Amino acid sequence: LASKFCVKEEIPFLLDREQKNKLLFIPVLLSPCPWKAFRWLKEIQMLPRDGKSIIQNFKSNWQVVFDDVSNRIMNKINDPDYRLPTPTIQWKPPEKIDITRLPETGAELFGRERELTLLDDAWESGQTNVISFIAWGGVGKSTLINKWLGYLEKDHYKEAERVFAWSFYSQGTNERVTSADVFISEALQWFGDADPKSGSAWDKGQRLARLIQEKKTLLILDGMEPLQSSHEFERGKIKDQGLTALLRSLAQSNQGLCVITSREPITDLSRYKEKIKQINLETLSANAGRALLRVGGVRGTDQELEKVVAQFGYHALAIKLLPKYLQNIPGHPISAAQQIPDLNDIPIEKGKHPRRVIAARSQRFLGKPEGELLQLLGFFDRPAHLEAIRKIMEPPVIDGLTEHLSYRGEAALWQAIITLQKENLLAQESKHRPNTLDCHPLIREHFADQLQKGNPTAWQNAHARLYDYYKNLPKKRLPDTLEEMEPLFAAVMHGCLAGKHQETLIDVYWKRILRGEAAFINHKLGAFGADLACLSNFFERLWDQPASSLTEADQAVVLSWAGFALRAVGRLAEAAQPMKACLQLYENKNAEEDVAIAANNLSELYLTLGDVIAAEKYGAQSVTYADRSEIGGYMETFRATHADTLHQAGQTEAAKQLFLEAEAMQHKRQPEYPYLYSLPGSRFCDLLLSQGHHTEVLERAQITIKIANQHSHLISIALDKLTIGKALMVEVFDQHSDSSNSEGLLALLNAPSTALRVSLSEAANYLNQTVDGLRESGYQYYLPLGLLACAALFRHQGKFLLAWTNLDEAYEIAEYGQMRLHLTDYHLEAARLIQAQLAEEGEACQEFEILEQGERLRLSQKEMMAKFEEHVEAARQLIEETGYHRRDGELDKLSH
């Protein structure tokens, strides 16, 4: 046990051979030592057995122990299937297991014993909720997880009740805009959710978390980097709301363990330091790299091998691929590795060292079916189905790509597959994914890059064939589920890579994914993330430069759609980019109606982001251009948007006049509707409520909600219920203005008045329905409105922990989307909540419980006062920065 490397690295590798190749391995305990600290010793039956040692227990008759060794060797010689007895622990197998989606990886794993022990400790201790391993491609993250799962499987997963694994499998080094919609949907179904399609992305993520939290569950999320931002100002941030909600919930509470691999640290989890671990997987040590070369059959001194390991950046994939390269050189000189050409145009973080070896090894397959098959794998961003490969191979031949495979046919294809599998460039067939070809993502990426630059005609022709294949693959022309839509998503990608942006946009995206104006993927499936992933294919640069092959009109439309989808998923800062580019296009064309729409959208966006000045500017522009276009619906709707910006800026009377003007215009156009309805109506009611006109607001909302129900407009129904709930709450507490102190509040809650109790119950009912409706609509940026209203009601009722729960979720959403007006409201309500707690629970209370950023805190009265001051000061700074002067009066009241 003196050599850490021998014991922790080389011996476990030999034990793998014992399992797979019937190698006999006999450990003998010579003297007492901390053998329990080593995984491989715990899992095998040592001699002299039962933890006894020769020196301590057999000092005078040590030959007895070695007689036993001899007998075991004889047994092995006489019976090749003989294996050593291994100690077993009787764990109950999990009730459900699904790890079929994990990628196939190699068996060799050196230099990772510390991480394997860390995983064991995290699982067994229950002190860690989430553990993530961070490293670039090829370092061996997935191999580490597969190896650990192999150890767990021997022990029936050590009390795990459920084991579920998923791989977000684009896994190239380039960022792809994907979503977690398919994962969330399938996981909800697997864990037993009653209706996996219902609710917003955030709600689905939280529901999934609750299902996982019910039992001791091992959740594996492999290759999560495509769902994280690579932008410098928010590097590592999760781009999908459902996944964000899931991981934040699991970070707070988890009976089991969630294990993640990614190329980027997960910044969304940084505040849960007590319950999560993020481990940067460093490059392999010189010892581990040397062992990998030796296992591959490379000979040389330790110094020679370690020098080569250093020259290839200690990169695991490069070192794994080197032995096969050297075996094909006469004499197999280790010095030949140093002669592999450099790739000066590829940075190290993009896989420079492994791609050097890939390029060198592929030279021997030039002009052969094997070389063509390697190139074909570059057309896919995930395991490729054989039928898709055959589609590219079909006649006529694609010059420079399929000459040998097309002429020689199926026999050549299978021979190429067998050869590349032997060369470790192609994975062995997975029993979980039959008839698919898989390889390391960097291998796919290398050949894709090579072909796209070297033979662009062949690149586009092959993608055109895949476009035809995938668009005709669904059994239904109009698929109803995300799973059924997957081939259409692939068709969009391949169609755009083939240069068929215009055709793909109309024939596949508009007609079959959106289903025209119905916007099926959004309004029916609520899959804004998947929609955004589709839209990314129509851009030459995200998110302001659409494909130049699109018509100018469709470029503007794509920009508009992208802005809408980004806004819907809460990525508001990014949404500004395509929306501004869209406005510029319309201004250049002098398209007045389109300018009005684009400016109105920007006004709403900037208001949510907390730039009231910009919101006012674009709001005024939208009104000007709507009036020029003389389209009635826009003239009144955009006036209401502009009025709302004035209201938030504190210009209440000017805002009210503009709302009334919009209402008069609407009534003239639609005499049957006396009040502004839908979003404009809810915004006007918000202003009227701020002036205390709750009776008028109730009258208005009771009428407008009927209109919303007639049109089944989810967001309008939810916002009208919010208006009614807030109006009922204001009505109750206006009648008991002294309820802000403890005696008045208690008197109200115990009041004998049936009318008051009914009003409170009604208010709570409407506000609960509001939150449910906002979640269902998928419009994440409106949800904090409902949560903040619920928090205020619970505060008045003295249900402080419920108030904090709603408030904390509002904060999470607002922080994620950089919604600074909502953040201001959060701080103001948090200060009021602390004030109410101190008044209700009294000076005699030793501890006060609050919820902040997912953690329950117990604070003294002094600490509560300090928190109060923090929230007031945060609100003050935000009001000054944003121009949110509507809240000046509330801030002054709290400050005094």
mmCIF file with all atom_site columns, C-alpha atoms in Angstrom, residues 636-637 640-641 659 666 676-685:
data_model
loop_
_atom_site.group_PDB
_atom_site.id
_atom_site.type_symbol
_atom_site.label_atom_id
_atom_site.label_alt_id
_atom_site.label_comp_id
_atom_site.label_asym_id
_atom_site.label_entity_id
_atom_site.label_seq_id
_atom_site.pdbx_PDB_ins_code
_atom_site.Cartn_x
_atom_site.Cartn_y
_atom_site.Cartn_z
_atom_site.occupancy
_atom_site.B_iso_or_equiv
_atom_site.pdbx_formal_charge
_atom_site.auth_seq_id
_atom_site.auth_comp_id
_atom_site.auth_asym_id
_atom_site.auth_atom_id
_atom_site.pdbx_PDB_model_num
ATOM 1  C CA . GLU A 1 636 ? -55.217 51.521 -28.375 1.00 0.00 ? 636 GLU A CA 1
ATOM 2  C CA . THR A 1 637 ? -53.097 48.541 -27.269 1.00 0.00 ? 637 THR A CA 1
ATOM 3  C CA . ALA A 1 640 ? -51.898 51.167 -22.966 1.00 0.00 ? 640 ALA A CA 1
ATOM 4  C CA . THR A 1 641 ? -48.333 49.819 -23.081 1.00 0.00 ? 641 THR A CA 1
ATOM 5  C CA . PHE A 1 659 ? -55.290 54.713 -20.564 1.00 0.00 ? 659 PHE A CA 1
ATOM 6  C CA . GLN A 1 666 ? -61.382 50.777 -28.186 1.00 0.00 ? 666 GLN A CA 1
ATOM 7  C CA . LEU A 1 676 ? -60.080 47.903 -21.857 1.00 0.00 ? 676 LEU A CA 1
ATOM 8  C CA . TYR A 1 677 ? -59.621 44.137 -21.648 1.00 0.00 ? 677 TYR A CA 1
ATOM 9  C CA . SER A 1 678 ? -56.831 41.567 -21.766 1.00 0.00 ? 678 SER A CA 1
ATOM 10 C CA . LEU A 1 679 ? -53.329 42.865 -20.936 1.00 0.00 ? 679 LEU A CA 1
ATOM 11 C CA . PRO A 1 680 ? -54.170 46.582 -21.474 1.00 0.00 ? 680 PRO A CA 1
ATOM 12 C CA . GLY A 1 681 ? -57.151 46.205 -19.146 1.00 0.00 ? 681 GLY A CA 1
ATOM 13 C CA . SER A 1 682 ? -55.143 44.531 -16.380 1.00 0.00 ? 682 SER A CA 1
ATOM 14 C CA . ARG A 1 683 ? -52.526 47.285 -16.586 1.00 0.00 ? 683 ARG A CA 1
ATOM 15 C CA . PHE A 1 684 ? -55.160 50.016 -16.252 1.00 0.00 ? 684 PHE A CA 1
ATOM 16 C CA . CYS A 1 685 ? -56.708 48.192 -13.309 1.00 0.00 ? 685 CYS A CA 1
#
